[in-house]
Short mmCIF file of C-alpha atoms in Angstrom, two decimals:
data_model
loop_
_atom_site.label_atom_id
_atom_site.label_comp_id
_atom_site.label_asym_id
_atom_site.label_seq_id
_atom_site.Cartn_x
_atom_site.Cartn_y
_atom_site.Cartn_z
CA MET A 1 -33.12 -79.99 -3.05
CA ILE A 2 -31.29 -76.66 -1.56
CA GLN A 3 -33.59 -73.74 -2.09
CA SER A 4 -32.00 -70.40 -3.11
CA ASP A 5 -32.48 -68.89 0.10
CA GLU A 6 -30.62 -71.44 1.87
CA VAL A 7 -27.53 -71.36 0.07
CA ASP A 8 -25.96 -68.43 2.07
CA ASP A 9 -26.94 -70.21 5.36
CA ILE A 10 -24.74 -73.50 4.28
CA ILE A 11 -21.84 -71.59 3.07
CA ALA A 12 -21.99 -69.58 5.96
CA ALA A 13 -22.17 -72.48 8.28
CA ALA A 14 -19.32 -74.23 6.41
CA HIS A 15 -16.97 -71.60 6.98
CA ALA A 16 -17.89 -71.16 10.42
CA ALA A 17 -17.12 -74.80 11.09
CA ALA A 18 -13.79 -74.66 9.08
CA ASP A 19 -12.69 -71.77 11.61
CA ALA A 20 -13.30 -73.50 14.48
CA ALA A 21 -11.58 -76.67 13.14
CA ARG A 22 -8.78 -74.16 12.52
CA GLY A 23 -8.75 -73.22 16.07
CA ALA A 24 -8.93 -76.78 17.35
CA ILE A 25 -6.13 -78.11 15.50
CA LEU A 26 -3.34 -75.56 15.18
CA PRO A 27 -2.36 -75.69 18.90
CA TYR A 28 -1.25 -79.07 18.24
CA PHE A 29 0.48 -78.74 14.89
CA ARG A 30 4.04 -79.19 15.06
CA LEU A 31 4.31 -80.00 18.52
CA SER A 32 7.53 -82.11 19.85
CA SER A 33 5.40 -84.52 21.65
CA LEU A 34 1.96 -85.66 20.54
CA ASP A 35 0.04 -88.75 21.79
CA VAL A 36 -0.99 -91.00 18.66
CA ASP A 37 -3.46 -93.94 18.82
CA ASP A 38 -3.41 -96.34 15.98
CA LYS A 39 -6.99 -97.32 14.61
CA HIS A 40 -5.81 -99.80 12.63
CA ALA A 41 -3.36 -102.25 14.67
CA PRO A 42 -2.32 -101.05 17.94
CA GLY A 43 1.80 -101.00 17.97
CA ALA A 44 2.10 -101.10 14.02
CA GLN A 45 4.83 -99.28 12.72
CA SER A 46 4.73 -99.79 8.81
CA GLU A 47 3.03 -97.36 6.33
CA GLY A 48 0.92 -99.79 5.26
CA THR A 49 -0.93 -100.78 8.50
CA PHE A 50 -0.48 -97.51 10.56
CA ASP A 51 -3.60 -95.51 10.86
CA PRO A 52 -3.21 -92.75 13.34
CA VAL A 53 -5.49 -90.52 15.25
CA THR A 54 -4.68 -87.80 17.40
CA ALA A 55 -6.36 -85.34 19.92
CA ALA A 56 -6.24 -83.03 17.21
CA ASP A 57 -8.20 -85.12 14.95
CA ARG A 58 -10.95 -85.51 17.75
CA ALA A 59 -10.77 -81.77 18.86
CA ALA A 60 -11.55 -80.57 15.31
CA GLU A 61 -14.47 -83.05 14.44
CA GLN A 62 -15.86 -82.11 17.89
CA ALA A 63 -15.56 -78.28 17.12
CA MET A 64 -17.15 -78.81 13.73
CA ARG A 65 -19.97 -80.66 14.98
CA ALA A 66 -20.98 -78.25 17.81
CA VAL A 67 -21.11 -75.33 15.29
CA LEU A 68 -23.11 -77.35 12.90
CA ALA A 69 -25.55 -78.65 15.77
CA ARG A 70 -26.15 -74.70 16.43
CA LEU A 71 -26.26 -73.47 12.65
CA ARG A 72 -27.70 -76.69 11.01
CA PRO A 73 -29.41 -78.82 13.22
CA ALA A 74 -31.73 -80.59 11.02
CA ASP A 75 -28.74 -81.96 8.88
CA ALA A 76 -26.95 -85.38 9.33
CA ILE A 77 -23.44 -85.87 9.85
CA LEU A 78 -21.13 -88.22 9.06
CA GLY A 79 -17.52 -88.02 10.62
CA GLU A 80 -14.68 -90.14 10.43
CA GLU A 81 -14.09 -90.07 14.26
CA PHE A 82 -17.44 -90.05 15.68
CA GLY A 83 -19.71 -91.52 13.05
CA GLU A 84 -23.33 -90.86 11.97
CA ALA A 85 -25.64 -88.22 13.57
CA GLY A 86 -29.24 -88.45 12.17
CA GLY A 87 -30.85 -85.56 10.27
CA THR A 88 -34.40 -84.43 8.94
CA SER A 89 -33.32 -82.15 6.12
CA GLY A 90 -31.88 -84.62 3.41
CA LEU A 91 -28.62 -83.20 3.60
CA THR A 92 -25.41 -84.76 5.30
CA TRP A 93 -22.14 -83.19 6.33
CA VAL A 94 -19.60 -85.27 5.73
CA LEU A 95 -16.31 -84.48 7.86
CA ASP A 96 -12.70 -85.40 7.98
CA PRO A 97 -11.07 -83.37 10.57
CA ILE A 98 -7.43 -83.99 9.49
CA ASP A 99 -7.21 -85.75 5.84
CA GLY A 100 -3.38 -86.74 6.29
CA THR A 101 -2.79 -87.19 9.73
CA ARG A 102 0.79 -88.97 8.75
CA GLY A 103 1.85 -85.38 7.47
CA PHE A 104 0.41 -83.68 10.39
CA LEU A 105 2.73 -85.73 12.59
CA ALA A 106 5.58 -85.29 10.33
CA GLY A 107 5.10 -81.57 10.16
CA THR A 108 4.43 -81.13 6.74
CA PRO A 109 1.63 -78.54 5.42
CA THR A 110 -0.05 -80.83 3.08
CA TRP A 111 -3.00 -82.14 5.44
CA GLY A 112 -6.06 -80.63 5.59
CA VAL A 113 -9.69 -80.39 7.10
CA LEU A 114 -12.35 -82.04 4.45
CA MET A 115 -15.89 -80.95 4.62
CA ALA A 116 -18.96 -81.51 2.16
CA VAL A 117 -22.54 -81.11 1.97
CA CYS A 118 -24.17 -84.19 0.13
CA GLY A 119 -27.73 -84.92 -0.87
CA PRO A 120 -28.97 -88.46 -2.11
CA GLU A 121 -27.03 -88.19 -5.40
CA GLY A 122 -23.57 -86.90 -3.78
CA PRO A 123 -21.67 -83.94 -3.02
CA ILE A 124 -23.39 -80.52 -3.44
CA TYR A 125 -20.78 -78.14 -1.87
CA GLY A 126 -17.37 -78.99 -0.43
CA VAL A 127 -14.44 -77.49 1.50
CA ILE A 128 -10.57 -78.09 1.56
CA ASP A 129 -8.95 -76.22 4.26
CA GLN A 130 -5.31 -76.10 5.25
CA PRO A 131 -5.26 -74.14 8.51
CA TYR A 132 -1.37 -73.59 8.76
CA ILE A 133 -1.24 -72.12 5.49
CA GLY A 134 -4.46 -70.47 5.69
CA GLU A 135 -5.54 -71.58 2.47
CA ARG A 136 -9.35 -72.64 1.63
CA PHE A 137 -10.68 -74.07 -1.27
CA GLU A 138 -14.33 -74.24 -1.75
CA GLY A 139 -16.72 -75.50 -4.71
CA GLY A 140 -20.15 -76.05 -5.23
CA LEU A 141 -23.38 -73.69 -4.76
CA GLY A 142 -22.09 -71.16 -7.46
CA ARG A 143 -18.46 -71.04 -5.98
CA ALA A 144 -14.99 -72.47 -7.26
CA ARG A 145 -12.26 -70.30 -5.40
CA LEU A 146 -9.42 -70.29 -3.26
CA THR A 147 -9.12 -67.74 -0.43
CA GLY A 148 -5.66 -67.45 1.36
CA PRO A 149 -2.75 -65.27 2.14
CA ALA A 150 -2.21 -63.96 -1.13
CA GLY A 151 -6.03 -63.15 -1.79
CA GLN A 152 -8.67 -64.56 -3.46
CA ARG A 153 -8.72 -66.41 -6.84
CA SER A 154 -11.06 -68.52 -9.20
CA LEU A 155 -10.30 -72.19 -9.39
CA ALA A 156 -10.16 -73.62 -12.96
CA ALA A 157 -8.69 -76.96 -13.69
CA ARG A 158 -6.19 -77.37 -16.46
CA GLY A 159 -6.87 -78.22 -20.02
CA ALA A 160 -6.29 -81.15 -22.27
CA ARG A 161 -2.70 -82.40 -22.65
CA PRO A 162 -1.16 -85.76 -23.38
CA LEU A 163 -0.55 -88.39 -20.69
CA ALA A 164 3.21 -87.73 -21.56
CA GLU A 165 3.11 -84.24 -20.43
CA ALA A 166 0.79 -84.94 -17.10
CA THR A 167 1.91 -84.46 -13.54
CA VAL A 168 0.07 -87.37 -11.34
CA MET A 169 -0.34 -87.56 -7.66
CA THR A 170 -1.07 -90.06 -4.90
CA THR A 171 -0.37 -90.60 -1.62
CA PHE A 172 1.31 -93.72 -1.20
CA PRO A 173 3.54 -95.18 -3.76
CA ALA A 174 2.00 -98.65 -3.44
CA VAL A 175 -1.65 -97.16 -4.02
CA GLY A 176 -3.49 -100.37 -2.86
CA THR A 177 -3.55 -104.05 -3.81
CA PRO A 178 -0.57 -105.17 -5.90
CA ALA A 179 -2.82 -105.14 -9.03
CA GLU A 180 -3.83 -101.35 -8.23
CA GLY A 181 -0.30 -100.47 -7.76
CA ALA A 182 0.90 -102.14 -10.93
CA ALA A 183 -1.91 -100.06 -12.87
CA PHE A 184 -0.88 -97.00 -11.21
CA ALA A 185 2.77 -97.75 -12.19
CA ARG A 186 1.50 -98.00 -15.82
CA ILE A 187 0.25 -94.39 -15.63
CA ALA A 188 3.12 -93.09 -13.89
CA ASP A 189 5.53 -94.68 -16.28
CA ALA A 190 3.67 -93.00 -18.95
CA ALA A 191 3.51 -89.37 -17.61
CA ARG A 192 6.14 -86.63 -17.21
CA THR A 193 6.03 -86.09 -13.40
CA VAL A 194 4.89 -88.18 -10.52
CA ARG A 195 4.35 -87.01 -7.05
CA TYR A 196 3.63 -88.53 -3.85
CA GLY A 197 2.43 -87.99 -0.35
CA TYR A 198 0.00 -84.78 -0.60
CA ASP A 199 -3.01 -86.24 0.85
CA CYS A 200 -5.93 -84.05 0.28
CA TYR A 201 -3.73 -81.09 -0.79
CA ALA A 202 -3.22 -83.01 -4.18
CA TYR A 203 -6.78 -82.66 -5.08
CA ALA A 204 -6.75 -78.71 -4.24
CA LEU A 205 -3.90 -78.36 -6.68
CA LEU A 206 -5.73 -80.09 -9.27
CA ALA A 207 -8.92 -77.66 -8.74
CA LEU A 208 -6.18 -74.92 -8.80
CA GLY A 209 -4.88 -75.94 -12.36
CA LEU A 210 -1.53 -76.96 -11.32
CA ILE A 211 -1.78 -80.74 -11.77
CA ASP A 212 -3.36 -83.26 -14.02
CA LEU A 213 -4.18 -86.38 -12.40
CA VAL A 214 -4.65 -87.51 -8.74
CA ILE A 215 -5.20 -91.68 -8.41
CA GLU A 216 -5.95 -93.70 -5.08
CA ALA A 217 -7.28 -96.44 -4.03
CA GLY A 218 -9.08 -97.75 -0.71
CA LEU A 219 -10.64 -94.21 0.25
CA LYS A 220 -13.85 -93.54 2.49
CA PRO A 221 -16.59 -91.19 1.65
CA TYR A 222 -15.04 -88.63 4.30
CA ASP A 223 -11.64 -88.75 2.23
CA ILE A 224 -13.37 -88.03 -1.04
CA CYS A 225 -16.65 -86.00 -0.93
CA ALA A 226 -15.20 -82.61 -0.43
CA PRO A 227 -12.61 -83.09 -3.29
CA ILE A 228 -15.11 -84.02 -5.67
CA ALA A 229 -17.31 -80.96 -4.86
CA VAL A 230 -14.31 -78.64 -5.24
CA ILE A 231 -12.82 -80.43 -8.05
CA GLU A 232 -16.00 -80.65 -10.05
CA ALA A 233 -16.68 -76.81 -9.53
CA ALA A 234 -13.41 -76.04 -11.04
CA GLY A 235 -14.62 -78.09 -14.02
CA GLY A 236 -12.74 -81.20 -13.35
CA ILE A 237 -13.68 -84.86 -13.32
CA VAL A 238 -13.71 -87.20 -10.27
CA THR A 239 -15.12 -91.19 -10.63
CA ASP A 240 -14.12 -94.38 -9.62
CA TRP A 241 -11.69 -96.70 -11.79
CA ARG A 242 -14.62 -97.68 -13.75
CA GLY A 243 -16.19 -94.22 -14.53
CA GLY A 244 -19.03 -94.32 -12.03
CA PRO A 245 -19.73 -92.17 -9.01
CA ALA A 246 -16.79 -91.88 -6.58
CA HIS A 247 -18.74 -90.37 -3.41
CA HIS A 248 -18.80 -93.82 -1.53
CA GLY A 249 -14.96 -94.06 -1.92
CA GLY A 250 -13.12 -97.10 -3.02
CA ARG A 251 -10.78 -96.57 -6.33
CA ILE A 252 -10.79 -92.94 -7.25
CA VAL A 253 -9.33 -91.14 -10.34
CA ALA A 254 -9.60 -87.32 -10.21
CA ALA A 255 -8.63 -85.38 -13.50
CA ALA A 256 -8.19 -81.99 -14.79
CA ASN A 257 -10.20 -82.77 -18.12
CA ALA A 258 -11.87 -85.12 -20.02
CA ALA A 259 -8.73 -86.42 -22.03
CA GLN A 260 -6.84 -87.18 -19.06
CA HIS A 261 -9.70 -89.09 -17.64
CA ARG A 262 -10.19 -91.18 -20.85
CA ALA A 263 -6.47 -91.70 -20.82
CA ALA A 264 -6.33 -93.16 -17.11
CA LEU A 265 -9.48 -94.82 -17.24
CA GLU A 266 -8.24 -97.02 -20.53
CA ILE A 267 -5.64 -98.41 -17.81
CA LEU A 268 -7.53 -98.28 -14.50
CA SER A 269 -10.64 -100.02 -15.67
CA GLN A 270 -8.76 -103.28 -16.32
CA VAL A 271 -8.34 -103.82 -12.79
CA ALA A 272 -10.64 -106.72 -11.39
#
């Protein structure tokens, strides 16, 4: 769908939008006081029901939309905070201005800006950007690279290894429903290392070749489209828990290689 002479324009627009999001977000990061709204249930305090959004989320998405309206006016947009805007090109930019708002509020540097360009079959190109650290992971359209304070390096997922030697990540220890959590627990019990709470940065680490599996449930398209593009460009695999397409969200397994993917699906695919 994308013509060769359009690739540079898309990549340039993505970087311009990511730069704009950085500028919008960083003034809010690690403020001692920041107003927070709860999209799930006002006043809820538990991890399972608290779904925060801040002025930083909204400002970042507005900044990205403004750049895309100027540079890619024919493309559609799907954003977490401001919904859908139609287009005529057949391409859709899927935006999550801050993936990991809980981590953002806690001052951890593991949240990120997610941006993907999608066609009818799913993600074509994606960016995972961590503004505070200054790291930008991009994948698709011939690219698979990290650019950051230490310079530039290629992304390449890990090679095959037994599940007993794997490092597995997820955002919430409960993962999802009790049945989903029990399936994850079986994998966690078999793995060497399990880490929690890294949000989109876990997917970036998988693309960088440092971990083996990321397993989550209950995701939305804007949570996963950018990680799919980045991880697949690095040679990894992202599917749902039955091995099908993952770009619509839901239950997600990202694997560094086919062996780890098969091992995870043997357990995850049993969940009704």
